[in-house]
Tab-separated table of C-alpha atoms in Angstrom:
chain	number	residue	atom	x	y	z
A	26	UNK	CA	9.340	11.197	-28.195
A	27	UNK	CA	6.505	8.905	-29.953
A	28	UNK	CA	7.823	7.059	-32.922
A	29	UNK	CA	4.786	6.803	-34.930
A	30	UNK	CA	4.156	3.310	-35.994
A	31	UNK	CA	0.706	2.730	-37.170
A	32	UNK	CA	1.072	-0.420	-35.295
A	33	UNK	CA	2.880	-1.165	-32.211
A	34	UNK	CA	5.661	-4.030	-32.631
A	35	UNK	CA	5.575	-6.943	-30.048
A	36	UNK	CA	7.190	-6.327	-26.902
A	37	UNK	CA	7.649	-9.021	-24.301
A	38	UNK	CA	8.514	-8.000	-20.563
A	39	UNK	CA	8.877	-10.243	-17.391
A	40	UNK	CA	5.711	-10.510	-15.449
A	41	UNK	CA	6.964	-10.486	-11.682
A	42	UNK	CA	3.338	-11.719	-10.547
A	43	UNK	CA	3.270	-14.459	-13.051
A	44	UNK	CA	7.068	-15.283	-12.636
A	45	UNK	CA	7.426	-15.540	-16.521
A	46	UNK	CA	8.075	-13.335	-19.698
A	47	UNK	CA	4.938	-12.568	-21.674
A	48	UNK	CA	3.787	-10.304	-24.432
A	49	UNK	CA	3.282	-6.797	-23.249
A	50	UNK	CA	-0.330	-5.879	-23.653
A	51	UNK	CA	-1.794	-2.150	-22.794
A	52	UNK	CA	-4.745	-1.550	-21.166
A	53	UNK	CA	-5.727	0.889	-24.031
A	54	UNK	CA	-4.429	0.062	-27.520
A	55	UNK	CA	-1.042	2.007	-28.205
A	56	UNK	CA	-0.940	3.963	-25.373
A	57	UNK	CA	1.146	3.188	-21.955
A	58	UNK	CA	0.524	4.758	-18.673
A	59	UNK	CA	4.034	4.221	-16.703
A	60	UNK	CA	4.620	4.930	-12.925
A	61	UNK	CA	8.246	4.992	-11.716
A	62	UNK	CA	8.965	5.674	-8.090
A	63	UNK	CA	10.594	8.824	-7.718
A	64	UNK	CA	13.604	10.379	-5.460
A	65	UNK	CA	13.470	11.033	-1.901
A	66	UNK	CA	14.884	14.484	-1.747
A	67	UNK	CA	16.525	14.787	1.398
A	68	UNK	CA	20.436	14.426	0.003
A	69	UNK	CA	22.079	14.165	-3.373
A	70	UNK	CA	21.265	11.081	-5.315
A	71	UNK	CA	24.008	8.710	-5.776
A	72	UNK	CA	24.831	6.511	-8.953
A	73	UNK	CA	23.253	3.824	-7.225
A	74	UNK	CA	19.970	5.358	-6.803
A	75	UNK	CA	19.812	6.454	-10.455
A	76	UNK	CA	19.906	2.572	-11.630
A	77	UNK	CA	16.092	2.520	-10.936
A	78	UNK	CA	15.408	5.776	-12.626
A	79	UNK	CA	17.618	4.874	-15.823
A	80	UNK	CA	15.870	1.581	-16.152
A	81	UNK	CA	12.174	3.203	-15.948
A	82	UNK	CA	14.002	5.466	-19.087
A	83	UNK	CA	15.192	2.555	-21.049
A	84	UNK	CA	11.667	0.933	-20.653
A	85	UNK	CA	9.924	4.368	-21.664
A	86	UNK	CA	12.382	4.381	-24.769
A	87	UNK	CA	11.410	0.987	-25.695
A	88	UNK	CA	7.855	1.324	-25.554
A	89	UNK	CA	8.239	4.413	-27.500
A	90	UNK	CA	10.590	2.802	-30.321
A	91	UNK	CA	7.904	-0.217	-30.485
A	92	UNK	CA	5.207	2.515	-31.306
A	93	UNK	CA	3.561	3.220	-28.267
A	94	UNK	CA	2.690	6.391	-26.751
A	95	UNK	CA	4.212	6.418	-23.160
A	96	UNK	CA	2.586	9.009	-20.475
A	97	UNK	CA	5.334	8.919	-17.726
A	98	UNK	CA	4.703	9.646	-14.154
A	99	UNK	CA	7.431	9.966	-11.491
A	100	UNK	CA	6.511	11.381	-8.238
A	101	UNK	CA	8.767	13.354	-5.616
A	102	UNK	CA	9.125	12.275	-2.086
A	103	UNK	CA	8.900	15.297	0.008
A	104	UNK	CA	7.693	14.425	2.878
A	105	UNK	CA	7.206	10.769	4.567
A	106	UNK	CA	10.241	8.845	4.099
A	107	UNK	CA	11.253	7.983	7.753
A	108	UNK	CA	15.024	7.441	9.008
A	109	UNK	CA	14.609	3.987	9.746
A	110	UNK	CA	14.763	2.199	6.114
A	111	UNK	CA	13.124	-0.957	7.506
A	112	UNK	CA	9.583	-0.945	6.390
A	113	UNK	CA	8.440	-2.650	9.373
A	114	UNK	CA	9.871	-0.066	11.643
A	115	UNK	CA	8.189	3.178	11.925
A	116	UNK	CA	9.882	4.698	14.870
A	117	UNK	CA	11.904	7.132	12.922
A	118	UNK	CA	11.515	10.810	11.962
A	119	UNK	CA	11.032	12.035	8.475
A	120	UNK	CA	14.577	12.522	6.634
A	121	UNK	CA	13.849	15.693	4.939
A	122	UNK	CA	12.768	17.275	8.568
A	123	UNK	CA	15.723	15.739	10.210
A	124	UNK	CA	17.964	17.585	7.482
A	125	UNK	CA	15.952	20.732	7.773
A	126	UNK	CA	16.805	20.799	11.311
A	127	UNK	CA	20.446	20.166	10.924
A	128	UNK	CA	21.229	22.730	8.294
A	129	UNK	CA	19.252	25.705	9.638
A	130	UNK	CA	16.685	25.685	6.615
A	131	UNK	CA	13.154	25.165	6.463
A	132	UNK	CA	11.451	21.705	5.232
A	133	UNK	CA	10.512	22.986	1.650
A	134	UNK	CA	14.142	24.518	1.208
A	135	UNK	CA	15.644	21.580	1.556
A	136	UNK	CA	13.043	19.388	-0.558
A	137	UNK	CA	13.103	22.050	-3.229
A	138	UNK	CA	17.089	22.394	-3.499
A	139	UNK	CA	17.642	18.537	-3.630
A	140	UNK	CA	14.902	18.018	-6.042
A	141	UNK	CA	16.529	20.572	-8.393
A	142	UNK	CA	20.070	18.792	-8.018
A	143	UNK	CA	18.161	15.615	-8.896
A	144	UNK	CA	16.422	16.985	-12.063
A	145	UNK	CA	19.963	18.427	-12.949
A	146	UNK	CA	21.449	14.755	-12.666
A	147	UNK	CA	18.995	13.300	-14.543
A	148	UNK	CA	19.346	15.621	-17.628
A	149	UNK	CA	23.357	14.871	-17.298
A	150	UNK	CA	22.400	11.397	-17.655
A	151	UNK	CA	20.319	12.113	-20.490
A	152	UNK	CA	16.894	10.562	-18.884
A	153	UNK	CA	13.936	11.613	-20.484
A	154	UNK	CA	11.724	14.285	-18.243
A	155	UNK	CA	8.630	12.341	-17.149
A	156	UNK	CA	5.197	13.887	-18.478
A	157	UNK	CA	4.006	14.697	-14.560
A	158	UNK	CA	6.182	15.025	-11.358
A	159	UNK	CA	3.535	15.129	-8.581
A	160	UNK	CA	5.098	15.776	-5.129
A	161	UNK	CA	3.768	13.860	-1.965
A	162	UNK	CA	3.040	17.187	-0.204
A	163	UNK	CA	0.732	18.045	-2.929
A	164	UNK	CA	-1.335	14.886	-2.282
A	165	UNK	CA	-1.699	14.855	1.506
A	166	UNK	CA	-5.777	15.191	1.213
A	167	UNK	CA	-5.374	11.984	-1.183
A	168	UNK	CA	-3.383	10.192	1.337
A	169	UNK	CA	-5.466	10.644	4.196
A	170	UNK	CA	-8.427	9.652	2.227
A	171	UNK	CA	-6.831	6.296	1.359
A	172	UNK	CA	-6.067	5.673	4.843
A	173	UNK	CA	-9.438	6.222	6.257
A	174	UNK	CA	-10.495	3.702	3.427
A	175	UNK	CA	-7.914	1.267	4.815
A	176	UNK	CA	-9.417	1.606	8.216
A	177	UNK	CA	-12.670	1.243	6.925
A	178	UNK	CA	-12.107	-1.912	5.376
A	179	UNK	CA	-10.068	-3.390	8.033
A	180	UNK	CA	-6.531	-3.059	6.593
A	181	UNK	CA	-5.367	-0.513	9.184
A	182	UNK	CA	-5.931	0.656	12.691
A	183	UNK	CA	-5.456	3.709	14.699
A	184	UNK	CA	-3.357	3.894	18.058
A	185	UNK	CA	-2.553	7.423	19.687
A	186	UNK	CA	-2.762	9.179	16.279
A	187	UNK	CA	-0.723	6.900	14.207
A	188	UNK	CA	-1.949	4.583	11.546
A	189	UNK	CA	-0.464	1.448	10.892
A	190	UNK	CA	-1.265	-1.235	7.910
A	191	UNK	CA	-2.145	-4.534	8.944
A	192	UNK	CA	0.149	-6.764	7.125
A	193	UNK	CA	-1.564	-10.328	8.153
A	194	UNK	CA	-5.034	-8.981	6.757
A	195	UNK	CA	-3.687	-8.855	3.195
A	196	UNK	CA	-3.029	-12.473	2.308
A	197	UNK	CA	-1.385	-11.631	-0.815
A	198	UNK	CA	1.477	-9.864	0.685
A	199	UNK	CA	4.766	-10.713	-0.350
A	200	UNK	CA	3.097	-12.447	-3.532
A	201	UNK	CA	5.368	-9.929	-5.818
A	202	UNK	CA	8.516	-10.019	-4.094
A	203	UNK	CA	8.609	-13.495	-2.562
A	204	UNK	CA	9.038	-12.084	1.038
A	205	UNK	CA	6.046	-13.692	2.777
A	206	UNK	CA	5.155	-13.282	6.261
A	207	UNK	CA	6.171	-17.013	6.961
A	208	UNK	CA	9.850	-16.151	5.867
A	209	UNK	CA	10.077	-13.275	8.214
A	210	UNK	CA	11.080	-13.674	11.573
A	211	UNK	CA	9.220	-11.200	13.704
A	212	UNK	CA	11.686	-8.431	15.520
A	213	UNK	CA	14.881	-9.951	14.168
A	214	UNK	CA	16.000	-6.934	13.068
A	215	UNK	CA	14.235	-4.247	14.893
A	216	UNK	CA	12.590	-3.842	18.525
A	217	UNK	CA	8.603	-4.661	18.281
A	218	UNK	CA	6.736	-1.446	18.398
A	219	UNK	CA	4.128	-1.942	21.484
A	220	UNK	CA	1.939	0.448	19.544
A	221	UNK	CA	1.574	-2.103	16.946
A	222	UNK	CA	-0.224	-5.567	16.732
A	223	UNK	CA	2.738	-7.191	14.808
A	224	UNK	CA	6.213	-6.106	14.191
A	225	UNK	CA	5.788	-6.511	10.514
A	226	UNK	CA	3.123	-3.601	10.492
A	227	UNK	CA	4.093	-0.220	9.048
A	228	UNK	CA	2.912	3.298	9.349
A	229	UNK	CA	0.615	4.841	6.858
A	230	UNK	CA	0.164	7.934	9.027
A	231	UNK	CA	2.582	9.257	11.865
A	232	UNK	CA	1.434	11.488	14.755
A	233	UNK	CA	3.455	14.491	14.945
A	234	UNK	CA	4.976	15.817	17.995
A	235	UNK	CA	4.738	19.801	18.438
A	236	UNK	CA	8.324	20.246	17.139
A	237	UNK	CA	8.112	18.283	14.013
A	238	UNK	CA	8.704	20.543	11.102
A	239	UNK	CA	6.064	18.829	8.520
A	240	UNK	CA	2.559	18.262	9.804
A	241	UNK	CA	-0.976	18.391	8.505
A	242	UNK	CA	-4.453	18.031	10.023
A	243	UNK	CA	-5.952	14.549	9.791
A	244	UNK	CA	-8.930	12.600	11.531
A	245	UNK	CA	-6.660	11.454	13.650
A	246	UNK	CA	-4.829	14.589	14.848
A	247	UNK	CA	-1.955	16.215	13.472
A	248	UNK	CA	0.433	14.225	11.985
A	249	UNK	CA	2.443	13.210	8.611
A	250	UNK	CA	2.571	10.492	6.014
A	251	UNK	CA	4.595	7.376	7.005
């Protein structure tokens, strides 16, 4: 909860872009908007998964204690996480759809069950509830609109109903992680997909086969977020 100081105390954070510790300065005085990537709800979360969520909780508590009013958003990925976790490979199927087929449940039932279990586990670990828990399936239209904008600006391209991000067009790729294109060996971990311009390009939208459980209409045909 908000600690209630009139003036926030000084907080230092490590800036990944600048590669150094800096004084934290929010965009709005006394207020912080914090986004934490949430779980992909196709199975139970294990303790390693919770490292990220515990760190976000710790950061939220520190900022609250320092006097900032924090508004925290943590999404639930209930579609769009492919079975092949290699970012450059977009050939896998959706993990939630795969689990649904194996269990005989609907994709929605699978997602709702594991989302509920995740929230229960958060409570056991005493992680504070976020202010908002948006689900990926609630923002399909927005994802389609963003993908269309990337195509319009030349950062993405469509091939046979699927849309891929053109990594080489984005000259700041890897600036945060240090994993630049020059350091990557194309095709060393995966077979190069002939649909893609380069092996590093990744799916923003995937064409859905008729049997695919989770799919929506888009300008590129029926599909799902990648």
